[in-house]
Amino acid sequence: MKSLKKDLLKEEFKVVEIFRTVEGEGRWVGLPVVFIRLEGCNLRCSWCDTTYSYDGKSYTVKNLYDILSQVKQYNLKRVCITGGEPFMTENLDVLVKVLLDEGFYVFIETNGTMWNEKFREIKKDNLYITCSPKPPFYFVNKNILPYISELKFVVDENLSVNHIIKPEFTEILKNDIIVLQPESNKPEMVEKALKIQDELLKLGIESRIIPQCHKVLGLP
């Protein structure tokens, strides 16, 4: 951090929590990771399990120096920025750039509805964006589409194959990183996920059914 400018280290963020766990969702499940949960979300999903991330009071304002210091204490190489919705943080690009410059592999979990133009200046190397489109419209901002590394769909009563094979997702579907995540690990949603997986196979699209493994392990 010695090479970073002092004014940059003073950049502030509303941080709900920073903690070490294992990645519980998506392609990188099981890997050790440091989570940075930022405050705020523009959606209100009925099954959201992190409502405290947007209650407007469960956060602490931390500067970049404090965030980096805490993250480095865990001595891990992967950092996941989540929320709420990380892109609600206007200077998210600053946090991401610095983490990448410090040698971290950065994951971002987003609902895909928002965008930050300054991300065009960020190299995609070591940046992995998981987009989880949300009901009822499963809208994703067109500007973030080229940056999406993985599409993750919560399998609930709303999801159908048509929400997955939308024209704007065509190029991403070719990447073979489509995750079906049964809502709250419910057995009936596991069954639905299997049916959707079969429907996608008929269209030549492979997907992965992955539950919320951190909950299975009893981890945050």
PDB file of C-alpha atoms in Angstrom:
ATOM      1  CA  MET A   1       0.000   0.000   0.000  1.00  0.00           C
ATOM      2  CA  LYS A   2       3.022   2.256   0.284  1.00  0.00           C
ATOM      3  CA  SER A   3       2.896   2.932  -3.457  1.00  0.00           C
ATOM      4  CA  LEU A   4      -0.719   4.126  -3.333  1.00  0.00           C
ATOM      5  CA  LYS A   5      -1.429   7.831  -3.210  1.00  0.00           C
ATOM      6  CA  LYS A   6      -2.555   9.112   0.171  1.00  0.00           C
ATOM      7  CA  ASP A   7      -5.658  10.775  -1.297  1.00  0.00           C
ATOM      8  CA  LEU A   8      -6.652   7.462  -2.874  1.00  0.00           C
ATOM      9  CA  LEU A   9      -6.378   5.649   0.441  1.00  0.00           C
ATOM     10  CA  LYS A  10      -8.847   8.150   1.894  1.00  0.00           C
ATOM     11  CA  GLU A  11     -11.623   7.066  -0.504  1.00  0.00           C
ATOM     12  CA  GLU A  12     -14.591   6.009   1.633  1.00  0.00           C
ATOM     13  CA  PHE A  13     -17.082   3.153   1.352  1.00  0.00           C
ATOM     14  CA  LYS A  14     -20.150   2.035   3.270  1.00  0.00           C
ATOM     15  CA  VAL A  15     -19.083  -1.430   4.432  1.00  0.00           C
ATOM     16  CA  VAL A  16     -21.562  -3.796   6.061  1.00  0.00           C
ATOM     17  CA  GLU A  17     -18.993  -6.481   6.825  1.00  0.00           C
ATOM     18  CA  ILE A  18     -15.661  -7.985   5.840  1.00  0.00           C
ATOM     19  CA  PHE A  19     -15.099 -11.636   6.636  1.00  0.00           C
ATOM     20  CA  ARG A  20     -13.253 -14.790   5.628  1.00  0.00           C
ATOM     21  CA  THR A  21     -15.265 -17.786   4.460  1.00  0.00           C
ATOM     22  CA  VAL A  22     -15.410 -20.152   1.500  1.00  0.00           C
ATOM     23  CA  GLU A  23     -17.194 -19.245  -1.705  1.00  0.00           C
ATOM     24  CA  GLY A  24     -20.615 -20.823  -1.339  1.00  0.00           C
ATOM     25  CA  GLU A  25     -22.182 -20.117  -4.722  1.00  0.00           C
ATOM     26  CA  GLY A  26     -21.350 -20.507  -8.388  1.00  0.00           C
ATOM     27  CA  ARG A  27     -18.325 -21.754 -10.245  1.00  0.00           C
ATOM     28  CA  TRP A  28     -15.740 -21.029  -7.543  1.00  0.00           C
ATOM     29  CA  VAL A  29     -17.605 -22.818  -4.751  1.00  0.00           C
ATOM     30  CA  GLY A  30     -15.399 -24.105  -1.975  1.00  0.00           C
ATOM     31  CA  LEU A  31     -12.466 -21.769  -2.516  1.00  0.00           C
ATOM     32  CA  PRO A  32     -11.257 -19.618   0.406  1.00  0.00           C
ATOM     33  CA  VAL A  33     -12.241 -15.989  -0.071  1.00  0.00           C
ATOM     34  CA  VAL A  34     -12.537 -12.682   1.742  1.00  0.00           C
ATOM     35  CA  PHE A  35     -15.965 -11.106   1.370  1.00  0.00           C
ATOM     36  CA  ILE A  36     -16.486  -7.359   1.309  1.00  0.00           C
ATOM     37  CA  ARG A  37     -20.187  -6.650   1.660  1.00  0.00           C
ATOM     38  CA  LEU A  38     -21.114  -3.122   0.602  1.00  0.00           C
ATOM     39  CA  GLU A  39     -24.268  -1.315   1.681  1.00  0.00           C
ATOM     40  CA  GLY A  40     -27.297  -0.686  -0.504  1.00  0.00           C
ATOM     41  CA  CYS A  41     -29.493  -2.472  -3.017  1.00  0.00           C
ATOM     42  CA  ASN A  42     -31.900  -1.256  -5.680  1.00  0.00           C
ATOM     43  CA  LEU A  43     -34.038  -4.419  -5.591  1.00  0.00           C
ATOM     44  CA  ARG A  44     -36.133  -6.126  -2.935  1.00  0.00           C
ATOM     45  CA  CYS A  45     -36.254  -9.855  -3.689  1.00  0.00           C
ATOM     46  CA  SER A  46     -38.711 -11.774  -1.516  1.00  0.00           C
ATOM     47  CA  TRP A  47     -36.170 -14.501  -0.703  1.00  0.00           C
ATOM     48  CA  CYS A  48     -33.209 -12.199  -0.026  1.00  0.00           C
ATOM     49  CA  ASP A  49     -31.082 -13.526   2.840  1.00  0.00           C
ATOM     50  CA  THR A  50     -29.029 -10.357   3.352  1.00  0.00           C
ATOM     51  CA  THR A  51     -31.691  -7.726   3.990  1.00  0.00           C
ATOM     52  CA  TYR A  52     -29.385  -6.143   6.560  1.00  0.00           C
ATOM     53  CA  SER A  53     -27.183  -5.049   3.674  1.00  0.00           C
ATOM     54  CA  TYR A  54     -29.677  -2.375   2.665  1.00  0.00           C
ATOM     55  CA  ASP A  55     -31.417  -1.384   5.894  1.00  0.00           C
ATOM     56  CA  GLY A  56     -29.491   1.895   5.904  1.00  0.00           C
ATOM     57  CA  LYS A  57     -27.996   1.391   9.359  1.00  0.00           C
ATOM     58  CA  SER A  58     -25.947  -1.826   9.430  1.00  0.00           C
ATOM     59  CA  TYR A  59     -22.790  -0.383   7.936  1.00  0.00           C
ATOM     60  CA  THR A  60     -19.608   1.418   8.887  1.00  0.00           C
ATOM     61  CA  VAL A  61     -17.890   4.026   6.733  1.00  0.00           C
ATOM     62  CA  LYS A  62     -14.375   2.768   6.065  1.00  0.00           C
ATOM     63  CA  ASN A  63     -11.623   4.307   3.996  1.00  0.00           C
ATOM     64  CA  LEU A  64      -9.654   2.309   1.460  1.00  0.00           C
ATOM     65  CA  TYR A  65      -6.643   1.989   3.753  1.00  0.00           C
ATOM     66  CA  ASP A  66      -8.730   0.360   6.488  1.00  0.00           C
ATOM     67  CA  ILE A  67     -10.411  -1.992   4.003  1.00  0.00           C
ATOM     68  CA  LEU A  68      -7.109  -3.123   2.508  1.00  0.00           C
ATOM     69  CA  SER A  69      -5.552  -3.569   5.930  1.00  0.00           C
ATOM     70  CA  GLN A  70      -8.411  -5.792   7.059  1.00  0.00           C
ATOM     71  CA  VAL A  71      -8.482  -7.815   3.844  1.00  0.00           C
ATOM     72  CA  LYS A  72      -4.736  -8.453   3.945  1.00  0.00           C
ATOM     73  CA  GLN A  73      -4.939  -9.846   7.469  1.00  0.00           C
ATOM     74  CA  TYR A  74      -6.534 -12.995   6.063  1.00  0.00           C
ATOM     75  CA  ASN A  75      -3.605 -13.680   3.714  1.00  0.00           C
ATOM     76  CA  LEU A  76      -5.856 -14.910   0.892  1.00  0.00           C
ATOM     77  CA  LYS A  77      -5.623 -14.125  -2.811  1.00  0.00           C
ATOM     78  CA  ARG A  78      -9.341 -13.911  -3.637  1.00  0.00           C
ATOM     79  CA  VAL A  79     -11.747 -11.135  -2.691  1.00  0.00           C
ATOM     80  CA  CYS A  80     -15.475 -11.145  -3.405  1.00  0.00           C
ATOM     81  CA  ILE A  81     -17.330  -7.824  -3.449  1.00  0.00           C
ATOM     82  CA  THR A  82     -21.010  -8.324  -2.799  1.00  0.00           C
ATOM     83  CA  GLY A  83     -24.044  -6.616  -1.315  1.00  0.00           C
ATOM     84  CA  GLY A  84     -26.839  -5.765  -1.615  1.00  0.00           C
ATOM     85  CA  GLU A  85     -25.828  -4.451  -4.977  1.00  0.00           C
ATOM     86  CA  PRO A  86     -22.156  -3.398  -5.254  1.00  0.00           C
ATOM     87  CA  PHE A  87     -22.740  -1.156  -8.264  1.00  0.00           C
ATOM     88  CA  MET A  88     -24.796   1.172  -6.078  1.00  0.00           C
ATOM     89  CA  THR A  89     -21.427   2.256  -4.648  1.00  0.00           C
ATOM     90  CA  GLU A  90     -20.390   5.079  -6.965  1.00  0.00           C
ATOM     91  CA  ASN A  91     -16.649   4.608  -6.441  1.00  0.00           C
ATOM     92  CA  LEU A  92     -16.753   0.810  -6.752  1.00  0.00           C
ATOM     93  CA  ASP A  93     -14.255   1.103  -9.603  1.00  0.00           C
ATOM     94  CA  VAL A  94     -11.682   2.601  -7.239  1.00  0.00           C
ATOM     95  CA  LEU A  95     -11.952  -0.326  -4.826  1.00  0.00           C
ATOM     96  CA  VAL A  96     -11.733  -2.864  -7.651  1.00  0.00           C
ATOM     97  CA  LYS A  97      -8.744  -1.197  -9.342  1.00  0.00           C
ATOM     98  CA  VAL A  98      -6.772  -1.032  -6.102  1.00  0.00           C
ATOM     99  CA  LEU A  99      -7.523  -4.662  -5.177  1.00  0.00           C
ATOM    100  CA  LEU A 100      -6.409  -5.779  -8.640  1.00  0.00           C
ATOM    101  CA  ASP A 101      -3.264  -3.653  -8.427  1.00  0.00           C
ATOM    102  CA  GLU A 102      -2.534  -5.224  -5.042  1.00  0.00           C
ATOM    103  CA  GLY A 103      -2.530  -8.649  -6.706  1.00  0.00           C
ATOM    104  CA  PHE A 104      -5.954  -9.950  -5.681  1.00  0.00           C
ATOM    105  CA  TYR A 105      -8.305 -11.960  -7.863  1.00  0.00           C
ATOM    106  CA  VAL A 106     -11.564 -10.014  -7.609  1.00  0.00           C
ATOM    107  CA  PHE A 107     -15.069 -11.476  -7.803  1.00  0.00           C
ATOM    108  CA  ILE A 108     -18.105  -9.197  -8.014  1.00  0.00           C
ATOM    109  CA  GLU A 109     -21.645 -10.438  -7.395  1.00  0.00           C
ATOM    110  CA  THR A 110     -24.257  -8.216  -9.045  1.00  0.00           C
ATOM    111  CA  ASN A 111     -27.883  -8.310 -10.158  1.00  0.00           C
ATOM    112  CA  GLY A 112     -26.724  -6.713 -13.412  1.00  0.00           C
ATOM    113  CA  THR A 113     -29.168  -3.820 -13.481  1.00  0.00           C
ATOM    114  CA  MET A 114     -26.579  -1.074 -12.919  1.00  0.00           C
ATOM    115  CA  TRP A 115     -23.346   0.052 -14.540  1.00  0.00           C
ATOM    116  CA  ASN A 116     -20.289   2.204 -13.840  1.00  0.00           C
ATOM    117  CA  GLU A 117     -18.666   3.742 -16.932  1.00  0.00           C
ATOM    118  CA  LYS A 118     -15.270   3.811 -15.243  1.00  0.00           C
ATOM    119  CA  PHE A 119     -15.184   0.010 -15.439  1.00  0.00           C
ATOM    120  CA  ARG A 120     -14.253   0.401 -19.096  1.00  0.00           C
ATOM    121  CA  GLU A 121     -10.830   1.490 -17.844  1.00  0.00           C
ATOM    122  CA  ILE A 122     -10.354  -1.686 -15.802  1.00  0.00           C
ATOM    123  CA  LYS A 123      -8.550  -4.665 -17.326  1.00  0.00           C
ATOM    124  CA  LYS A 124     -10.656  -7.815 -17.249  1.00  0.00           C
ATOM    125  CA  ASP A 125      -7.681  -9.953 -16.192  1.00  0.00           C
ATOM    126  CA  ASN A 126      -8.310 -11.359 -12.709  1.00  0.00           C
ATOM    127  CA  LEU A 127     -11.780  -9.784 -12.606  1.00  0.00           C
ATOM    128  CA  TYR A 128     -14.719 -12.189 -12.491  1.00  0.00           C
ATOM    129  CA  ILE A 129     -18.256 -10.797 -12.528  1.00  0.00           C
ATOM    130  CA  THR A 130     -21.128 -13.065 -11.573  1.00  0.00           C
ATOM    131  CA  CYS A 131     -24.461 -11.697 -12.696  1.00  0.00           C
ATOM    132  CA  SER A 132     -27.636 -12.997 -11.072  1.00  0.00           C
ATOM    133  CA  PRO A 133     -30.617 -11.537 -12.959  1.00  0.00           C
ATOM    134  CA  LYS A 134     -33.637 -11.111 -10.733  1.00  0.00           C
ATOM    135  CA  PRO A 135     -37.409 -11.539 -11.215  1.00  0.00           C
ATOM    136  CA  PRO A 136     -39.808 -10.473 -12.476  1.00  0.00           C
ATOM    137  CA  PHE A 137     -38.087  -9.035 -15.559  1.00  0.00           C
ATOM    138  CA  TYR A 138     -34.552 -10.483 -15.296  1.00  0.00           C
ATOM    139  CA  PHE A 139     -33.300  -7.206 -16.754  1.00  0.00           C
ATOM    140  CA  VAL A 140     -29.558  -6.763 -17.271  1.00  0.00           C
ATOM    141  CA  ASN A 141     -27.953  -3.457 -18.264  1.00  0.00           C
ATOM    142  CA  LYS A 142     -26.553  -3.817 -21.786  1.00  0.00           C
ATOM    143  CA  ASN A 143     -23.268  -2.147 -20.819  1.00  0.00           C
ATOM    144  CA  ILE A 144     -22.332  -4.816 -18.285  1.00  0.00           C
ATOM    145  CA  LEU A 145     -23.033  -7.751 -20.603  1.00  0.00           C
ATOM    146  CA  PRO A 146     -19.484  -7.965 -22.092  1.00  0.00           C
ATOM    147  CA  TYR A 147     -18.028  -8.070 -18.576  1.00  0.00           C
ATOM    148  CA  ILE A 148     -20.141 -10.933 -17.255  1.00  0.00           C
ATOM    149  CA  SER A 149     -18.162 -14.104 -16.576  1.00  0.00           C
ATOM    150  CA  GLU A 150     -20.999 -16.169 -15.133  1.00  0.00           C
ATOM    151  CA  LEU A 151     -24.794 -16.116 -15.144  1.00  0.00           C
ATOM    152  CA  LYS A 152     -26.401 -17.403 -11.963  1.00  0.00           C
ATOM    153  CA  PHE A 153     -30.158 -17.882 -11.725  1.00  0.00           C
ATOM    154  CA  VAL A 154     -32.002 -18.463  -8.475  1.00  0.00           C
ATOM    155  CA  VAL A 155     -34.476 -21.233  -9.222  1.00  0.00           C
ATOM    156  CA  ASP A 156     -37.709 -20.069  -7.617  1.00  0.00           C
ATOM    157  CA  GLU A 157     -41.363 -20.121  -8.585  1.00  0.00           C
ATOM    158  CA  ASN A 158     -40.727 -17.373 -11.163  1.00  0.00           C
ATOM    159  CA  LEU A 159     -37.818 -18.763 -13.174  1.00  0.00           C
ATOM    160  CA  SER A 160     -38.394 -20.431 -16.529  1.00  0.00           C
ATOM    161  CA  VAL A 161     -36.132 -21.435 -19.402  1.00  0.00           C
ATOM    162  CA  ASN A 162     -37.290 -18.372 -21.344  1.00  0.00           C
ATOM    163  CA  HIS A 163     -35.699 -16.122 -18.721  1.00  0.00           C
ATOM    164  CA  ILE A 164     -32.366 -17.829 -19.349  1.00  0.00           C
ATOM    165  CA  ILE A 165     -32.289 -18.009 -23.143  1.00  0.00           C
ATOM    166  CA  LYS A 166     -33.031 -14.315 -23.659  1.00  0.00           C
ATOM    167  CA  PRO A 167     -31.314 -12.955 -26.822  1.00  0.00           C
ATOM    168  CA  GLU A 168     -29.044 -10.619 -24.833  1.00  0.00           C
ATOM    169  CA  PHE A 169     -27.572 -13.614 -22.992  1.00  0.00           C
ATOM    170  CA  THR A 170     -26.640 -15.538 -26.160  1.00  0.00           C
ATOM    171  CA  GLU A 171     -22.895 -14.877 -26.071  1.00  0.00           C
ATOM    172  CA  ILE A 172     -22.651 -15.581 -22.351  1.00  0.00           C
ATOM    173  CA  LEU A 173     -24.529 -18.866 -22.716  1.00  0.00           C
ATOM    174  CA  LYS A 174     -21.788 -20.045 -25.059  1.00  0.00           C
ATOM    175  CA  ASN A 175     -19.287 -19.792 -22.186  1.00  0.00           C
ATOM    176  CA  ASP A 176     -20.806 -22.782 -20.386  1.00  0.00           C
ATOM    177  CA  ILE A 177     -20.887 -20.989 -17.034  1.00  0.00           C
ATOM    178  CA  ILE A 178     -24.600 -21.070 -16.301  1.00  0.00           C
ATOM    179  CA  VAL A 179     -25.501 -21.786 -12.697  1.00  0.00           C
ATOM    180  CA  LEU A 180     -28.919 -22.847 -11.437  1.00  0.00           C
ATOM    181  CA  GLN A 181     -29.202 -22.191  -7.705  1.00  0.00           C
ATOM    182  CA  PRO A 182     -32.252 -23.733  -5.986  1.00  0.00           C
ATOM    183  CA  GLU A 183     -33.933 -21.112  -3.807  1.00  0.00           C
ATOM    184  CA  SER A 184     -32.894 -21.580  -0.162  1.00  0.00           C
ATOM    185  CA  ASN A 185     -31.836 -25.153  -1.067  1.00  0.00           C
ATOM    186  CA  LYS A 186     -35.505 -26.213  -1.077  1.00  0.00           C
ATOM    187  CA  PRO A 187     -36.077 -29.796  -2.343  1.00  0.00           C
ATOM    188  CA  GLU A 188     -38.887 -28.695  -4.648  1.00  0.00           C
ATOM    189  CA  MET A 189     -36.607 -26.106  -6.220  1.00  0.00           C
ATOM    190  CA  VAL A 190     -33.878 -28.703  -6.676  1.00  0.00           C
ATOM    191  CA  GLU A 191     -36.433 -30.756  -8.607  1.00  0.00           C
ATOM    192  CA  LYS A 192     -37.368 -27.723 -10.685  1.00  0.00           C
ATOM    193  CA  ALA A 193     -33.703 -26.987 -11.353  1.00  0.00           C
ATOM    194  CA  LEU A 194     -33.240 -30.511 -12.715  1.00  0.00           C
ATOM    195  CA  LYS A 195     -36.176 -30.001 -15.087  1.00  0.00           C
ATOM    196  CA  ILE A 196     -34.815 -26.664 -16.303  1.00  0.00           C
ATOM    197  CA  GLN A 197     -31.403 -28.253 -16.757  1.00  0.00           C
ATOM    198  CA  ASP A 198     -32.957 -30.922 -18.992  1.00  0.00           C
ATOM    199  CA  GLU A 199     -34.837 -28.293 -20.993  1.00  0.00           C
ATOM    200  CA  LEU A 200     -31.607 -26.384 -21.545  1.00  0.00           C
ATOM    201  CA  LEU A 201     -29.819 -29.571 -22.635  1.00  0.00           C
ATOM    202  CA  LYS A 202     -32.401 -30.032 -25.362  1.00  0.00           C
ATOM    203  CA  LEU A 203     -31.317 -26.608 -26.627  1.00  0.00           C
ATOM    204  CA  GLY A 204     -27.662 -27.596 -26.502  1.00  0.00           C
ATOM    205  CA  ILE A 205     -26.954 -25.548 -23.378  1.00  0.00           C
ATOM    206  CA  GLU A 206     -25.236 -27.046 -20.352  1.00  0.00           C
ATOM    207  CA  SER A 207     -25.761 -25.660 -16.858  1.00  0.00           C
ATOM    208  CA  ARG A 208     -24.614 -26.477 -13.358  1.00  0.00           C
ATOM    209  CA  ILE A 209     -26.948 -27.010 -10.407  1.00  0.00           C
ATOM    210  CA  ILE A 210     -25.148 -25.674  -7.357  1.00  0.00           C
ATOM    211  CA  PRO A 211     -26.863 -25.044  -4.008  1.00  0.00           C
ATOM    212  CA  GLN A 212     -25.814 -22.429  -1.461  1.00  0.00           C
ATOM    213  CA  CYS A 213     -22.979 -24.582  -0.143  1.00  0.00           C
ATOM    214  CA  HIS A 214     -21.936 -22.179   2.605  1.00  0.00           C
ATOM    215  CA  LYS A 215     -25.338 -22.742   4.207  1.00  0.00           C
ATOM    216  CA  VAL A 216     -24.848 -26.498   4.004  1.00  0.00           C
ATOM    217  CA  LEU A 217     -21.517 -26.015   5.790  1.00  0.00           C
ATOM    218  CA  GLY A 218     -23.018 -23.640   8.344  1.00  0.00           C
ATOM    219  CA  LEU A 219     -20.792 -20.735   7.239  1.00  0.00           C
ATOM    220  CA  PRO A 220     -21.611 -17.043   6.658  1.00  0.00           C
TER     221      PRO A 220
END
